[in-house]
């Protein structure tokens, strides 16, 4: 069975909706970009570190790690630290187009030649471009006070109240929610994880 190295209720819901059985095993690793680390490299590294952490603890079967970041003007926006940080992020995104990048890492064991078992690591990412309408200060304050932005990269959830401000997306909608389901499903098929 797949181990999901995440506490994200959105990732869990997406896997359930896709009919992919899993058990959630959240990890606790610092999510801080390295100096001059590109956004895609950061998302992929975080996904890999989460998967490796859960794989060490549960080395049977397959482990999926994922990390989503929002990028505007080359600035990586993770989860907001507090309400003021959430409002700052929403002001940055207001009236602009940004990218949402989710890194995914699938780890597991495969039988190779002579039935010898080897460990594999498959790290990929998905990028979706999102355009947000211009938000008033009242929109921002009301949304922040709702609590919805607290645990979301870029301080918004496209599947929630913020959906009313998203005028366009180019790419995988589920990637913006937190997991590029189609990409993950293909990875699992390629490695015999289904």
PDB file of C-alpha atoms in Angstrom:
ATOM      1  CA  UNK A   1       0.000   0.000   0.000  1.00  0.00           C
ATOM      2  CA  UNK A   2       1.092   3.544  -0.721  1.00  0.00           C
ATOM      3  CA  UNK A   3       2.350   5.646   2.189  1.00  0.00           C
ATOM      4  CA  UNK A   4       1.563   9.346   1.741  1.00  0.00           C
ATOM      5  CA  UNK A   5       4.248  11.404   3.494  1.00  0.00           C
ATOM      6  CA  UNK A   6       1.877  14.303   4.138  1.00  0.00           C
ATOM      7  CA  UNK A   7      -0.683  15.559   6.615  1.00  0.00           C
ATOM      8  CA  UNK A   8      -2.465  17.581   3.910  1.00  0.00           C
ATOM      9  CA  UNK A   9      -6.193  16.864   3.939  1.00  0.00           C
ATOM     10  CA  UNK A  10      -6.352  18.082   0.324  1.00  0.00           C
ATOM     11  CA  UNK A  11      -3.763  15.559  -0.895  1.00  0.00           C
ATOM     12  CA  UNK A  12      -5.550  12.810   1.005  1.00  0.00           C
ATOM     13  CA  UNK A  13      -8.896  13.769  -0.541  1.00  0.00           C
ATOM     14  CA  UNK A  14      -7.401  13.855  -4.043  1.00  0.00           C
ATOM     15  CA  UNK A  15      -5.918  10.354  -3.658  1.00  0.00           C
ATOM     16  CA  UNK A  16      -9.203   9.022  -2.240  1.00  0.00           C
ATOM     17  CA  UNK A  17     -11.189  10.585  -5.094  1.00  0.00           C
ATOM     18  CA  UNK A  18      -8.819   8.967  -7.609  1.00  0.00           C
ATOM     19  CA  UNK A  19      -9.344   5.567  -5.992  1.00  0.00           C
ATOM     20  CA  UNK A  20      -5.715   5.220  -4.910  1.00  0.00           C
ATOM     21  CA  UNK A  21      -5.474   3.412  -1.549  1.00  0.00           C
ATOM     22  CA  UNK A  22      -2.985   4.915   0.886  1.00  0.00           C
ATOM     23  CA  UNK A  23      -2.114   5.458   4.505  1.00  0.00           C
ATOM     24  CA  UNK A  24      -0.996   8.928   5.649  1.00  0.00           C
ATOM     25  CA  UNK A  25       2.287   9.212   7.568  1.00  0.00           C
ATOM     26  CA  UNK A  26       3.059  12.924   8.032  1.00  0.00           C
ATOM     27  CA  UNK A  27       6.680  13.988   8.291  1.00  0.00           C
ATOM     28  CA  UNK A  28       8.145  16.931  10.127  1.00  0.00           C
ATOM     29  CA  UNK A  29      11.019  18.475   8.207  1.00  0.00           C
ATOM     30  CA  UNK A  30      11.998  22.145   7.901  1.00  0.00           C
ATOM     31  CA  UNK A  31      10.634  23.685   4.698  1.00  0.00           C
ATOM     32  CA  UNK A  32      13.237  26.354   3.994  1.00  0.00           C
ATOM     33  CA  UNK A  33      14.749  27.077   0.575  1.00  0.00           C
ATOM     34  CA  UNK A  34      18.519  26.936   0.280  1.00  0.00           C
ATOM     35  CA  UNK A  35      20.303  30.138  -0.736  1.00  0.00           C
ATOM     36  CA  UNK A  36      19.684  30.783  -4.461  1.00  0.00           C
ATOM     37  CA  UNK A  37      17.627  27.578  -4.800  1.00  0.00           C
ATOM     38  CA  UNK A  38      15.262  27.704  -7.785  1.00  0.00           C
ATOM     39  CA  UNK A  39      11.559  27.191  -6.969  1.00  0.00           C
ATOM     40  CA  UNK A  40      11.243  23.913  -8.920  1.00  0.00           C
ATOM     41  CA  UNK A  41      14.401  22.522  -7.320  1.00  0.00           C
ATOM     42  CA  UNK A  42      13.083  23.508  -3.883  1.00  0.00           C
ATOM     43  CA  UNK A  43       9.679  21.843  -4.405  1.00  0.00           C
ATOM     44  CA  UNK A  44      11.341  18.672  -5.718  1.00  0.00           C
ATOM     45  CA  UNK A  45      13.871  18.607  -2.874  1.00  0.00           C
ATOM     46  CA  UNK A  46      11.129  19.011  -0.256  1.00  0.00           C
ATOM     47  CA  UNK A  47       9.082  16.202  -1.857  1.00  0.00           C
ATOM     48  CA  UNK A  48      12.163  13.956  -1.856  1.00  0.00           C
ATOM     49  CA  UNK A  49      13.085  14.754   1.764  1.00  0.00           C
ATOM     50  CA  UNK A  50       9.517  14.072   2.927  1.00  0.00           C
ATOM     51  CA  UNK A  51       9.411  10.761   1.036  1.00  0.00           C
ATOM     52  CA  UNK A  52      12.835   9.710   2.349  1.00  0.00           C
ATOM     53  CA  UNK A  53      11.811  10.521   5.917  1.00  0.00           C
ATOM     54  CA  UNK A  54       8.691   8.343   5.672  1.00  0.00           C
ATOM     55  CA  UNK A  55      10.540   5.654   3.694  1.00  0.00           C
ATOM     56  CA  UNK A  56      13.126   5.267   6.443  1.00  0.00           C
ATOM     57  CA  UNK A  57      10.330   4.641   8.922  1.00  0.00           C
ATOM     58  CA  UNK A  58       8.159   2.446   6.644  1.00  0.00           C
ATOM     59  CA  UNK A  59      10.506   0.880   4.102  1.00  0.00           C
ATOM     60  CA  UNK A  60       8.021  -1.690   2.796  1.00  0.00           C
ATOM     61  CA  UNK A  61       5.949  -0.738  -0.236  1.00  0.00           C
ATOM     62  CA  UNK A  62       5.848   2.669  -1.851  1.00  0.00           C
ATOM     63  CA  UNK A  63       6.114   6.162  -0.376  1.00  0.00           C
ATOM     64  CA  UNK A  64       4.871   9.386  -1.982  1.00  0.00           C
ATOM     65  CA  UNK A  65       6.162  12.781  -0.890  1.00  0.00           C
ATOM     66  CA  UNK A  66       4.852  16.079  -2.274  1.00  0.00           C
ATOM     67  CA  UNK A  67       5.429  19.775  -1.759  1.00  0.00           C
ATOM     68  CA  UNK A  68       3.614  22.709  -3.333  1.00  0.00           C
ATOM     69  CA  UNK A  69       4.943  26.245  -3.685  1.00  0.00           C
ATOM     70  CA  UNK A  70       3.556  29.388  -5.266  1.00  0.00           C
ATOM     71  CA  UNK A  71       5.995  31.563  -7.214  1.00  0.00           C
ATOM     72  CA  UNK A  72       5.633  35.221  -8.143  1.00  0.00           C
ATOM     73  CA  UNK A  73       8.530  37.394  -9.331  1.00  0.00           C
ATOM     74  CA  UNK A  74      10.877  34.473  -8.534  1.00  0.00           C
ATOM     75  CA  UNK A  75       9.798  34.654  -4.865  1.00  0.00           C
ATOM     76  CA  UNK A  76       8.779  31.339  -3.325  1.00  0.00           C
ATOM     77  CA  UNK A  77       5.587  31.612  -1.294  1.00  0.00           C
ATOM     78  CA  UNK A  78       5.088  28.685   1.023  1.00  0.00           C
ATOM     79  CA  UNK A  79       2.555  28.524   3.848  1.00  0.00           C
ATOM     80  CA  UNK A  80       2.067  31.864   5.619  1.00  0.00           C
ATOM     81  CA  UNK A  81       3.658  32.267   9.060  1.00  0.00           C
ATOM     82  CA  UNK A  82       0.718  34.302  10.379  1.00  0.00           C
ATOM     83  CA  UNK A  83      -2.183  36.494   9.238  1.00  0.00           C
ATOM     84  CA  UNK A  84       0.086  39.414   8.338  1.00  0.00           C
ATOM     85  CA  UNK A  85       2.198  37.148   6.134  1.00  0.00           C
ATOM     86  CA  UNK A  86      -0.953  35.748   4.479  1.00  0.00           C
ATOM     87  CA  UNK A  87      -2.144  39.283   3.699  1.00  0.00           C
ATOM     88  CA  UNK A  88       1.304  40.165   2.295  1.00  0.00           C
ATOM     89  CA  UNK A  89       1.193  37.127  -0.018  1.00  0.00           C
ATOM     90  CA  UNK A  90      -2.314  37.919  -1.243  1.00  0.00           C
ATOM     91  CA  UNK A  91      -1.266  41.503  -2.018  1.00  0.00           C
ATOM     92  CA  UNK A  92       1.654  40.132  -4.075  1.00  0.00           C
ATOM     93  CA  UNK A  93      -0.675  37.821  -6.041  1.00  0.00           C
ATOM     94  CA  UNK A  94      -3.511  40.335  -6.503  1.00  0.00           C
ATOM     95  CA  UNK A  95      -4.151  41.201 -10.156  1.00  0.00           C
ATOM     96  CA  UNK A  96      -1.249  39.053 -11.376  1.00  0.00           C
ATOM     97  CA  UNK A  97      -0.292  35.740 -12.885  1.00  0.00           C
ATOM     98  CA  UNK A  98       1.831  33.334 -10.870  1.00  0.00           C
ATOM     99  CA  UNK A  99       3.035  29.749 -10.996  1.00  0.00           C
ATOM    100  CA  UNK A 100       2.122  26.863  -8.718  1.00  0.00           C
ATOM    101  CA  UNK A 101       4.766  24.133  -8.624  1.00  0.00           C
ATOM    102  CA  UNK A 102       4.278  20.785  -6.931  1.00  0.00           C
ATOM    103  CA  UNK A 103       7.254  18.488  -6.573  1.00  0.00           C
ATOM    104  CA  UNK A 104       6.453  14.787  -6.170  1.00  0.00           C
ATOM    105  CA  UNK A 105       8.737  11.920  -5.196  1.00  0.00           C
ATOM    106  CA  UNK A 106       7.820   8.244  -5.375  1.00  0.00           C
ATOM    107  CA  UNK A 107      10.111   5.832  -3.546  1.00  0.00           C
ATOM    108  CA  UNK A 108       9.875   2.068  -3.414  1.00  0.00           C
ATOM    109  CA  UNK A 109      11.422  -1.268  -4.120  1.00  0.00           C
ATOM    110  CA  UNK A 110      11.442  -2.983  -7.506  1.00  0.00           C
ATOM    111  CA  UNK A 111      12.443  -6.476  -8.527  1.00  0.00           C
ATOM    112  CA  UNK A 112      15.127  -6.341 -11.171  1.00  0.00           C
ATOM    113  CA  UNK A 113      17.121  -9.002 -12.956  1.00  0.00           C
ATOM    114  CA  UNK A 114      17.523 -12.278 -11.034  1.00  0.00           C
ATOM    115  CA  UNK A 115      14.623 -11.139  -8.789  1.00  0.00           C
ATOM    116  CA  UNK A 116      17.065  -8.850  -6.990  1.00  0.00           C
ATOM    117  CA  UNK A 117      15.218  -6.094  -5.148  1.00  0.00           C
ATOM    118  CA  UNK A 118      16.431  -2.538  -5.647  1.00  0.00           C
ATOM    119  CA  UNK A 119      15.252   0.782  -4.280  1.00  0.00           C
ATOM    120  CA  UNK A 120      14.110   3.426  -6.764  1.00  0.00           C
ATOM    121  CA  UNK A 121      13.545   7.148  -6.432  1.00  0.00           C
ATOM    122  CA  UNK A 122      11.457   9.027  -9.008  1.00  0.00           C
ATOM    123  CA  UNK A 123      11.268  12.811  -8.571  1.00  0.00           C
ATOM    124  CA  UNK A 124       9.200  14.998 -10.886  1.00  0.00           C
ATOM    125  CA  UNK A 125       7.231  18.232 -10.769  1.00  0.00           C
ATOM    126  CA  UNK A 126       4.227  19.903 -12.317  1.00  0.00           C
ATOM    127  CA  UNK A 127       3.771  23.626 -12.977  1.00  0.00           C
ATOM    128  CA  UNK A 128       0.432  25.388 -13.424  1.00  0.00           C
ATOM    129  CA  UNK A 129       0.021  29.065 -14.261  1.00  0.00           C
ATOM    130  CA  UNK A 130      -2.735  30.857 -12.343  1.00  0.00           C
ATOM    131  CA  UNK A 131      -4.173  34.350 -12.826  1.00  0.00           C
ATOM    132  CA  UNK A 132      -5.795  36.067  -9.865  1.00  0.00           C
ATOM    133  CA  UNK A 133      -8.121  39.048 -10.150  1.00  0.00           C
ATOM    134  CA  UNK A 134      -7.323  42.277  -8.326  1.00  0.00           C
ATOM    135  CA  UNK A 135      -8.303  42.028  -4.659  1.00  0.00           C
ATOM    136  CA  UNK A 136      -9.452  44.908  -2.519  1.00  0.00           C
ATOM    137  CA  UNK A 137      -7.977  45.350   0.941  1.00  0.00           C
ATOM    138  CA  UNK A 138     -11.408  44.370   2.278  1.00  0.00           C
ATOM    139  CA  UNK A 139     -11.285  41.123   0.229  1.00  0.00           C
ATOM    140  CA  UNK A 140      -7.858  40.339   1.652  1.00  0.00           C
ATOM    141  CA  UNK A 141      -8.752  41.070   5.278  1.00  0.00           C
ATOM    142  CA  UNK A 142     -12.027  39.151   5.086  1.00  0.00           C
ATOM    143  CA  UNK A 143     -10.329  36.141   3.505  1.00  0.00           C
ATOM    144  CA  UNK A 144      -7.444  36.132   5.976  1.00  0.00           C
ATOM    145  CA  UNK A 145      -9.841  36.368   8.924  1.00  0.00           C
ATOM    146  CA  UNK A 146     -11.754  33.328   7.569  1.00  0.00           C
ATOM    147  CA  UNK A 147      -8.711  31.194   8.441  1.00  0.00           C
ATOM    148  CA  UNK A 148      -8.691  29.492   5.031  1.00  0.00           C
ATOM    149  CA  UNK A 149      -5.216  30.744   3.986  1.00  0.00           C
ATOM    150  CA  UNK A 150      -3.419  29.403   7.087  1.00  0.00           C
ATOM    151  CA  UNK A 151      -2.095  26.063   5.807  1.00  0.00           C
ATOM    152  CA  UNK A 152      -1.892  26.771   2.088  1.00  0.00           C
ATOM    153  CA  UNK A 153       1.044  27.688  -0.120  1.00  0.00           C
ATOM    154  CA  UNK A 154       0.587  31.241  -1.357  1.00  0.00           C
ATOM    155  CA  UNK A 155      -2.100  31.790   1.297  1.00  0.00           C
ATOM    156  CA  UNK A 156      -5.029  30.707  -0.860  1.00  0.00           C
ATOM    157  CA  UNK A 157      -7.034  27.622  -1.726  1.00  0.00           C
ATOM    158  CA  UNK A 158      -8.295  27.510  -5.312  1.00  0.00           C
ATOM    159  CA  UNK A 159     -10.944  24.979  -4.261  1.00  0.00           C
ATOM    160  CA  UNK A 160     -12.339  27.252  -1.534  1.00  0.00           C
ATOM    161  CA  UNK A 161     -13.436  30.863  -1.187  1.00  0.00           C
ATOM    162  CA  UNK A 162     -10.489  32.092  -3.254  1.00  0.00           C
ATOM    163  CA  UNK A 163     -11.981  30.365  -6.310  1.00  0.00           C
ATOM    164  CA  UNK A 164     -14.030  33.513  -6.912  1.00  0.00           C
ATOM    165  CA  UNK A 165     -10.825  35.448  -7.677  1.00  0.00           C
ATOM    166  CA  UNK A 166      -9.196  32.986 -10.069  1.00  0.00           C
ATOM    167  CA  UNK A 167      -9.915  34.109 -13.627  1.00  0.00           C
ATOM    168  CA  UNK A 168      -7.646  31.675 -15.497  1.00  0.00           C
ATOM    169  CA  UNK A 169      -5.455  28.625 -15.048  1.00  0.00           C
ATOM    170  CA  UNK A 170      -3.162  26.994 -17.559  1.00  0.00           C
ATOM    171  CA  UNK A 171      -2.280  23.442 -16.578  1.00  0.00           C
ATOM    172  CA  UNK A 172      -3.371  20.889 -14.006  1.00  0.00           C
ATOM    173  CA  UNK A 173      -6.071  22.203 -11.643  1.00  0.00           C
ATOM    174  CA  UNK A 174      -5.349  19.437  -9.111  1.00  0.00           C
ATOM    175  CA  UNK A 175      -1.721  20.571  -9.015  1.00  0.00           C
ATOM    176  CA  UNK A 176      -2.945  23.909  -7.638  1.00  0.00           C
ATOM    177  CA  UNK A 177      -5.034  22.078  -5.026  1.00  0.00           C
ATOM    178  CA  UNK A 178      -1.849  20.276  -3.926  1.00  0.00           C
ATOM    179  CA  UNK A 179      -1.211  17.110  -5.958  1.00  0.00           C
ATOM    180  CA  UNK A 180      -0.886  16.536  -9.726  1.00  0.00           C
ATOM    181  CA  UNK A 181      -2.999  13.372  -9.584  1.00  0.00           C
ATOM    182  CA  UNK A 182      -2.559  12.347 -13.229  1.00  0.00           C
ATOM    183  CA  UNK A 183       1.244  12.626 -13.006  1.00  0.00           C
ATOM    184  CA  UNK A 184       1.313  10.665  -9.732  1.00  0.00           C
ATOM    185  CA  UNK A 185      -0.941   7.962 -11.199  1.00  0.00           C
ATOM    186  CA  UNK A 186       1.346   7.586 -14.246  1.00  0.00           C
ATOM    187  CA  UNK A 187       4.417   7.370 -11.983  1.00  0.00           C
ATOM    188  CA  UNK A 188       2.738   4.660  -9.912  1.00  0.00           C
ATOM    189  CA  UNK A 189       1.804   2.733 -13.069  1.00  0.00           C
ATOM    190  CA  UNK A 190       5.383   2.939 -14.391  1.00  0.00           C
ATOM    191  CA  UNK A 191       6.757   1.474 -11.144  1.00  0.00           C
ATOM    192  CA  UNK A 192       4.081  -1.171 -10.551  1.00  0.00           C
ATOM    193  CA  UNK A 193       2.773   0.604  -7.478  1.00  0.00           C
ATOM    194  CA  UNK A 194      -0.922   0.088  -8.292  1.00  0.00           C
TER     195      UNK A 194
END
